[in-house]
Tab-separated table of C-alpha atoms and ligand atoms in Angstrom:
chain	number	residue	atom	x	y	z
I	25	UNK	CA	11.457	11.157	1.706
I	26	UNK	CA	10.791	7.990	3.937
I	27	UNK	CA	10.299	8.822	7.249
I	28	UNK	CA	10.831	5.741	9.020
I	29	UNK	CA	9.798	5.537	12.797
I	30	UNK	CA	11.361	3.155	14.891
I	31	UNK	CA	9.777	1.624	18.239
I	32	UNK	CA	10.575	-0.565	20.800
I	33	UNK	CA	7.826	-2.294	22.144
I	34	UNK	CA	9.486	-5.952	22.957
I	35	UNK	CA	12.594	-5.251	25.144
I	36	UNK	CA	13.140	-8.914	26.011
I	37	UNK	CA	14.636	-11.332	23.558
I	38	UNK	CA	14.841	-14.840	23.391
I	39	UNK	CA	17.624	-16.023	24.675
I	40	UNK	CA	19.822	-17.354	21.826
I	41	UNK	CA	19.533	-20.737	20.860
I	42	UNK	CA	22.763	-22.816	20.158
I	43	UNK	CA	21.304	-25.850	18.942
I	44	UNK	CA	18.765	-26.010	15.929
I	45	UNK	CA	16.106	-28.052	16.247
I	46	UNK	CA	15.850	-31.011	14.203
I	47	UNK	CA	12.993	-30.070	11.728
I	48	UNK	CA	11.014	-33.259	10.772
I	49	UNK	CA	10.178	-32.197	7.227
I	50	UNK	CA	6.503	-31.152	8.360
I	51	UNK	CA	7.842	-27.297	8.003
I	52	UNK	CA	5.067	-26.773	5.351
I	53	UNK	CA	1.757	-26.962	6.399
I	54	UNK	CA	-0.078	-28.565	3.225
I	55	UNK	CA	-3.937	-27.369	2.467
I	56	UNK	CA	-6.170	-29.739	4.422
I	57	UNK	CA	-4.268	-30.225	7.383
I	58	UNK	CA	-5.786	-28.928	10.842
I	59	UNK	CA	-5.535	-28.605	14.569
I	60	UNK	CA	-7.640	-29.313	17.198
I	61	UNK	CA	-8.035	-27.331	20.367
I	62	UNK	CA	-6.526	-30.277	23.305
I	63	UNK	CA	-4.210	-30.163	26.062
I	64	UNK	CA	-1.556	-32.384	24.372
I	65	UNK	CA	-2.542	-31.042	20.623
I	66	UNK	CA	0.909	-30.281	19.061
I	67	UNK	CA	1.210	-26.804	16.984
I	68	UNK	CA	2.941	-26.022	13.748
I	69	UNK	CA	6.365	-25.275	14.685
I	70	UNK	CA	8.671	-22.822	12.960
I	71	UNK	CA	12.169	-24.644	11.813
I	72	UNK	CA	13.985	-23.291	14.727
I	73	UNK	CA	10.893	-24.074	16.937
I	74	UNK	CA	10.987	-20.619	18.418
I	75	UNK	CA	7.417	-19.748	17.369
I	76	UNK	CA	4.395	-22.047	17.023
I	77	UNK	CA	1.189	-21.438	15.555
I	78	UNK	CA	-1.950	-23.267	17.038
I	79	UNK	CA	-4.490	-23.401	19.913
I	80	UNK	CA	-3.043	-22.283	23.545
I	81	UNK	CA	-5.239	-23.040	26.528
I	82	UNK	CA	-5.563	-19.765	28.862
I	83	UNK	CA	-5.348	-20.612	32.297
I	84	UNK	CA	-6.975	-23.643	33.774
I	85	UNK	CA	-10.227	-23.123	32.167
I	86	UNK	CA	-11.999	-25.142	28.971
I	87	UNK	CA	-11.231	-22.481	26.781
I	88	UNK	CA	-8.148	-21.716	23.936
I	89	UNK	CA	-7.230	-19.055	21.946
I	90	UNK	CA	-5.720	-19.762	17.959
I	91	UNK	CA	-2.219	-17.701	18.645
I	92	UNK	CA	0.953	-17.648	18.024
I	93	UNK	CA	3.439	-17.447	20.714
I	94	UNK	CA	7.094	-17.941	21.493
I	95	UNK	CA	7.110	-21.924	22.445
I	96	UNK	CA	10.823	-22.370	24.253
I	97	UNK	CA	10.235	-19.941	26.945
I	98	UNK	CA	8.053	-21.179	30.139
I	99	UNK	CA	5.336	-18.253	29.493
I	100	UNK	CA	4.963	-19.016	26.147
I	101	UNK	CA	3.931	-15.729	25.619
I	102	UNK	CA	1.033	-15.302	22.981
I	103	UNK	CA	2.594	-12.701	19.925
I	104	UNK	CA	-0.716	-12.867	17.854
I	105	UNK	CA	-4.190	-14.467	17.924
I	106	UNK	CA	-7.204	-14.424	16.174
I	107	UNK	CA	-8.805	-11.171	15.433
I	108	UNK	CA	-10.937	-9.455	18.653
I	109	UNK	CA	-9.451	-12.637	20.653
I	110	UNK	CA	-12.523	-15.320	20.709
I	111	UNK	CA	-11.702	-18.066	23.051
I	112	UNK	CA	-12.945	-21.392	21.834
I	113	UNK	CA	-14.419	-24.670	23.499
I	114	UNK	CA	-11.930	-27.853	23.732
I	115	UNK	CA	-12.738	-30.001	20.081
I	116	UNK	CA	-12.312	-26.758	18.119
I	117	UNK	CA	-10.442	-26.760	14.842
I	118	UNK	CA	-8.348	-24.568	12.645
I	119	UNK	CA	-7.784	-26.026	9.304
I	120	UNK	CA	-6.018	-24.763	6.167
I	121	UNK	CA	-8.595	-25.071	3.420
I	122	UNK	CA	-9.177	-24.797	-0.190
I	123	UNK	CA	-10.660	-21.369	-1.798
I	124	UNK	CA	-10.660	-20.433	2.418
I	125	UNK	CA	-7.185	-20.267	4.024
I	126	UNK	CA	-7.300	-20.935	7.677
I	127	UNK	CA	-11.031	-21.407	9.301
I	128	UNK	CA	-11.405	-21.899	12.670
I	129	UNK	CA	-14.055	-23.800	13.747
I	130	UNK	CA	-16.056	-24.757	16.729
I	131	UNK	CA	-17.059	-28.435	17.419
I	132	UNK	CA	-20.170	-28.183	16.079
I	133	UNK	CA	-19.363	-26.577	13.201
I	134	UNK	CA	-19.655	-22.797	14.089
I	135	UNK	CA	-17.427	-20.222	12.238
I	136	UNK	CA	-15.603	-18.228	14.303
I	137	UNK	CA	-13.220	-16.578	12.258
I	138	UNK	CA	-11.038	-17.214	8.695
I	139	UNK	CA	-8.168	-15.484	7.036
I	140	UNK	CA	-10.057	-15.200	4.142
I	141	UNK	CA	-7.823	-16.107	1.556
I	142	UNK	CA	-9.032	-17.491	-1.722
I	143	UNK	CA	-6.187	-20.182	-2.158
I	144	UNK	CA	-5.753	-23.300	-4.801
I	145	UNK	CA	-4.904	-26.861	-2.924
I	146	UNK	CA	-1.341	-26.296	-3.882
I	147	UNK	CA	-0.810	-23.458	-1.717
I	148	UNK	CA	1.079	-24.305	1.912
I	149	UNK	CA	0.988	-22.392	5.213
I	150	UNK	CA	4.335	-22.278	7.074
I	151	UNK	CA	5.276	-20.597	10.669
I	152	UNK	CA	8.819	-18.746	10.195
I	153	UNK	CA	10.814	-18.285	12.434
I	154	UNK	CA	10.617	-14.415	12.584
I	155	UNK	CA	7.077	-14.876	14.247
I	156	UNK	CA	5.125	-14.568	10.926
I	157	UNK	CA	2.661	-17.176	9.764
I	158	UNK	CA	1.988	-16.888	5.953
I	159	UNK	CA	0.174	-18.816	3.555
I	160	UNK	CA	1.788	-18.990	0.273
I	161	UNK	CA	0.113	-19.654	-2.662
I	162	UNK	CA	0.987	-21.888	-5.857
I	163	UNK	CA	2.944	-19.564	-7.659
I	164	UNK	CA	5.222	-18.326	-4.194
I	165	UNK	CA	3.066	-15.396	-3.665
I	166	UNK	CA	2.178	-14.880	0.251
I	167	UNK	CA	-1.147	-14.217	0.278
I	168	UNK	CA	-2.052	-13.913	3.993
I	169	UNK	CA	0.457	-13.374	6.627
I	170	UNK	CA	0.061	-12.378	10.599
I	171	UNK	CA	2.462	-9.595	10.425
I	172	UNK	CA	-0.007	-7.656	8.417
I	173	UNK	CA	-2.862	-8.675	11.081
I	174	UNK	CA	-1.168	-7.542	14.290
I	175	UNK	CA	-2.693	-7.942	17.121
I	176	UNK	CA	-1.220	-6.316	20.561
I	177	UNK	CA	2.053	-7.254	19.673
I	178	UNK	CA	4.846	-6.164	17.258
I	179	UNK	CA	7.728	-8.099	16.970
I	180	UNK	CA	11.262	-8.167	15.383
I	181	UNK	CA	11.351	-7.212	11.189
I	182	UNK	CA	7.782	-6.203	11.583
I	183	UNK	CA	5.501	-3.324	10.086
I	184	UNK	CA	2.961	-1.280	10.803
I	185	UNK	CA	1.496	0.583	7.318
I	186	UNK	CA	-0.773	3.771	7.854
I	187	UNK	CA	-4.248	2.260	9.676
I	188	UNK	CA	-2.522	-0.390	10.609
I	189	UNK	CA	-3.264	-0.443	14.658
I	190	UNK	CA	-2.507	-2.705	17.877
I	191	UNK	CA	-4.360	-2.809	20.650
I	192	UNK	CA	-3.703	-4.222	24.054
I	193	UNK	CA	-5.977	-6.804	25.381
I	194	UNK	CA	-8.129	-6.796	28.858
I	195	UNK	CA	-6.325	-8.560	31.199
I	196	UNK	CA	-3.299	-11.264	31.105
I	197	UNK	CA	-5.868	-14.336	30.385
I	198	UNK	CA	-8.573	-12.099	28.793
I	199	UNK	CA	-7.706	-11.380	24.713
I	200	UNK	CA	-10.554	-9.129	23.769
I	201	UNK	CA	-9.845	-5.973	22.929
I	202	UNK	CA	-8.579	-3.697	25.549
I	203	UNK	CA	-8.316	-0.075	26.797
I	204	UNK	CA	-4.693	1.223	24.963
I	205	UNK	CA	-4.568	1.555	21.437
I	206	UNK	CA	-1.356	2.324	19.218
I	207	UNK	CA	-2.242	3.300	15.609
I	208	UNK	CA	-0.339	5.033	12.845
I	209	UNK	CA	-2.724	7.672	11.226
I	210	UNK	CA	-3.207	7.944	7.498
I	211	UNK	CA	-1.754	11.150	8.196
I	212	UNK	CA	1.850	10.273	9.390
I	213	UNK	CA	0.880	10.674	12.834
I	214	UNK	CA	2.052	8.123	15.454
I	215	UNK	CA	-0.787	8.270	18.344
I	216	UNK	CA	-1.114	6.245	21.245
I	217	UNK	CA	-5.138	6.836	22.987
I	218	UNK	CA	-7.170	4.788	25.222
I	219	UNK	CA	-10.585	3.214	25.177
I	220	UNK	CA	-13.408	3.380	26.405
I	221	UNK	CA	-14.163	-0.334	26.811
I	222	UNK	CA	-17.875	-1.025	27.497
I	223	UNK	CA	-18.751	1.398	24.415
I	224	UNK	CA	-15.048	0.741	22.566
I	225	UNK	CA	-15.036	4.617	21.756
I	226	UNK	CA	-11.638	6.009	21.475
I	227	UNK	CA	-10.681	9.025	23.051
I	228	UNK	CA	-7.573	10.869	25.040
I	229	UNK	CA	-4.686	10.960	22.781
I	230	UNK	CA	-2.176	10.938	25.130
I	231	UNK	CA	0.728	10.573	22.755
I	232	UNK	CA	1.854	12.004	19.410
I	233	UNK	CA	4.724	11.270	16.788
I	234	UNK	CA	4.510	14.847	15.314
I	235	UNK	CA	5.308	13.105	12.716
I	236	UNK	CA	2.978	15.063	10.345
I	237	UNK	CA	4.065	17.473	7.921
I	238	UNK	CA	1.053	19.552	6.265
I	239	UNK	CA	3.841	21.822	4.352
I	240	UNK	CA	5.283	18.477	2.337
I	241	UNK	CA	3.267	15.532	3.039
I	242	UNK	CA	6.034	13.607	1.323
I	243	UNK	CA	7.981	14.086	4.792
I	244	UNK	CA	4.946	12.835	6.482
I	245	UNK	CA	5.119	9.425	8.878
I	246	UNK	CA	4.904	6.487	6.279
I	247	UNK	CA	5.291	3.133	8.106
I	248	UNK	CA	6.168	2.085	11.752
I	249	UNK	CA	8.874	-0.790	11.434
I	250	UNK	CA	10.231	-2.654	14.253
I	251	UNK	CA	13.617	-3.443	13.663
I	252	UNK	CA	14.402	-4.534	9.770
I	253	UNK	CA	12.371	-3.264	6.674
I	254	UNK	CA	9.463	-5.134	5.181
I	255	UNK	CA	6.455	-4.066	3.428
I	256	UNK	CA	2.847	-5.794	3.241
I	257	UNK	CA	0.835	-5.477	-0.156
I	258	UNK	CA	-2.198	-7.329	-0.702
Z	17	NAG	C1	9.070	17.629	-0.265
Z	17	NAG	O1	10.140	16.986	0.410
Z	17	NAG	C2	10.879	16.128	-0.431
Z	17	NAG	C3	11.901	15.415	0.475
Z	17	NAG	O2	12.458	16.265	1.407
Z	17	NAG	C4	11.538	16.946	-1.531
Z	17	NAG	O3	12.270	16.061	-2.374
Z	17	NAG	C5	10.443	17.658	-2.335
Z	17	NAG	O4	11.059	18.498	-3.305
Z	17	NAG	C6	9.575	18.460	-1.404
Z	17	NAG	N1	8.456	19.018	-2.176
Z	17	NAG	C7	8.059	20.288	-2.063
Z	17	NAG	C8	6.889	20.706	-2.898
Z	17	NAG	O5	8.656	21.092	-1.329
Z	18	NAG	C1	5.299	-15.745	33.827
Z	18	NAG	O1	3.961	-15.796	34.286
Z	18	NAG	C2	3.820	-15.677	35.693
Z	18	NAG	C3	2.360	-15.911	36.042
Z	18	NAG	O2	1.525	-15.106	35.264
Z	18	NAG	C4	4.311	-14.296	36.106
Z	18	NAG	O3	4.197	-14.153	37.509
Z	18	NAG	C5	5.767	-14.142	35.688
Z	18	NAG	O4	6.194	-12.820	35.969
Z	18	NAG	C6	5.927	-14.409	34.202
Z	18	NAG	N1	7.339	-14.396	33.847
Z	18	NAG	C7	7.835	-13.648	32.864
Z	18	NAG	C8	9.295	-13.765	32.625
Z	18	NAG	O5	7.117	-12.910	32.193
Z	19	NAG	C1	-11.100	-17.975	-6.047
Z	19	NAG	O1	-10.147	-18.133	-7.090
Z	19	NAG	C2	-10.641	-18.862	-8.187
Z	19	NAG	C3	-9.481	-19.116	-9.155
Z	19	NAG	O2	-8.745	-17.929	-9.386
Z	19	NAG	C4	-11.789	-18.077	-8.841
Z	19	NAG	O3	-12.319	-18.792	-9.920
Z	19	NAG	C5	-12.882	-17.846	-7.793
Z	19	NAG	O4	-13.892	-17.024	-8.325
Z	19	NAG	C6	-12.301	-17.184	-6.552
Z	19	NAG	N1	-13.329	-17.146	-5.518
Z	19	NAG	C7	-13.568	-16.059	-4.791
Z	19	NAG	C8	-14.621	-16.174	-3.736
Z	19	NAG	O5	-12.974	-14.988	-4.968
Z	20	NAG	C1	10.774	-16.284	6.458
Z	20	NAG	O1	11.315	-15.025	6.845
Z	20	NAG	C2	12.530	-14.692	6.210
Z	20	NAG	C3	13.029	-13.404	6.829
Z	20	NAG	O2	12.063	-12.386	6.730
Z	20	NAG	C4	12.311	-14.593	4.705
Z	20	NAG	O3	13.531	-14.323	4.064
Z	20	NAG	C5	11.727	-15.901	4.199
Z	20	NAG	O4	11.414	-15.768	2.830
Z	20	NAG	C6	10.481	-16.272	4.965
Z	20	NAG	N1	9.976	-17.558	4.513
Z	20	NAG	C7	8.759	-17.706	3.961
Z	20	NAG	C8	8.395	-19.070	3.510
Z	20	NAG	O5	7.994	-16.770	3.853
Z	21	NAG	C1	7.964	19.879	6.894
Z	21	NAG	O1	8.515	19.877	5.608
Z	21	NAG	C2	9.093	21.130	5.276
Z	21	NAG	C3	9.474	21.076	3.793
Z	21	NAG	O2	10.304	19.970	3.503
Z	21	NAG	C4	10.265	21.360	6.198
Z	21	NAG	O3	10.870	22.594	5.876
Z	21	NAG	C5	9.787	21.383	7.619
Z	21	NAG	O4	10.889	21.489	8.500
Z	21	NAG	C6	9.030	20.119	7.929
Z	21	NAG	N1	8.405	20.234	9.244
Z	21	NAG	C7	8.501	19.281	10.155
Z	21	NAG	C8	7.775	19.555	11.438
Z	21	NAG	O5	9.128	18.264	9.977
């Protein structure tokens, strides 16, 4: 038996959009094509332009974060960024590339962080409009997506496997990682515990699914899914 757990973390929802955005065709993001971290830089846009994927300046200051965030609200609240949230200096780039996937890049060169996906030059990124960013590879296999990679955020269709973990960040304009964490145990058990942050030890479970079952593991927690079913195997 599936045990399926369902959570509510996002209780606000876009309001819904009556007119589609005209899509200009530029949907697919081919291999080779970048961004670079600038005030007036524009991101790749999901069809409906709901979600975009590329570099968001945080506050005032020089620096950006790679994220994805919802682009028609005034917030334009960031749903994922780049893992343990490194802000980057104004010239940085993020570019799809060849036997790489996505590699973010500082100007002078620096590697900050990459997806990690061994792709051909026929492969294609593309931001849907559920919030996911995926890569897809020549033969229409995803081979990277965000959902899998969450970050402190869990949105609409998405899932959590066992491991799988979010974590909230420091502060509103601070993305590294922060003192709550929500993780599904390889156990079945649903646990929300806090951090420690200067040593990033985890202690004080202060909440648990029950969702374990030593009698029958097979009625054990198996996945946290927000909303809609969906499963990530790489
Ligand atoms: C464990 O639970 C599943 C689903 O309820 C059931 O089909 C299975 O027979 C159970 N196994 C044992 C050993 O009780
Ligand atoms: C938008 O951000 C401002 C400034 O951080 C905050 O005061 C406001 O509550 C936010 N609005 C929403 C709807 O989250
Ligand atoms: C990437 O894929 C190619 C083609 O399948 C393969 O030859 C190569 O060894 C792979 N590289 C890595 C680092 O896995
Ligand atoms: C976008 O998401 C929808 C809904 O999950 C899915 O049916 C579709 O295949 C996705 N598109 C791509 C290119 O992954
Ligand atoms: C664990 O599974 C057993 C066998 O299916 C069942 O009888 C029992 O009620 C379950 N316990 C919990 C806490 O779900």
């Amino acid at each position: 038996m599936l045990l399926v757990l369902y959570l509510t973390l996002l209780t606000t929802f876009l309001p819904f959009s009556i007119v589609a955005q005209q899509t200009n065709g530029n949907d697919f993001v081919p291999v080779g094509a970048s961004l670079t971290a600038t005030d007036d830089g524009m991101p790749w846009l999901s069809p409906s332009g709901d979600f975009a994927f590329g570099f968001q300046r945080i506050q005032q200051k020089e620096s950006f974060l790679l994220s994805i965030w919802y682009d028609k609200i005034p917030n334009k609240t960031v749903v994922w960024y780049s893992k343990g949230g490194p802000m980057v200096p104004r010239g940085s780039k993020v570019e799809l590339r060849d036997g790489r996937g996505l590699v973010l890049s500082e100007p002078q060169g620096k590697e900050v962080w990459t997806s990690e996906s061994n792709i051909s030059d026929r492969a294609y990124g593309f931001m849907n409009d559920t919030g996911n960013f995926v890569i897809v590879d020549a033969i229409s296999r995803k081979v990277w997506e965000s959902f899998c990679f969450p970050t402190d955020t869990i949105l609409p269709t998405q899932v959590m496997e066992r491991s799988g973990e979010i974590n909230s960040k420091i502060s509103e304009t601070n993305f590294f990682t922060g003192r709550y964490q929500l993780t599904l145990l390889p156990d079945g058990n649903l646990i929300l515990r806090k951090r420690d942050i200067p040593s990033g030890i985890l202690y004080n479970v202060y909440y648990r699914s029950n969702t374990r079952n030593d009698t029958n593991k097979t009625n054990s927690g198996l996945q946290l899914i927000f909303d809609e079913s969906g499963l990530c195997i790489f």
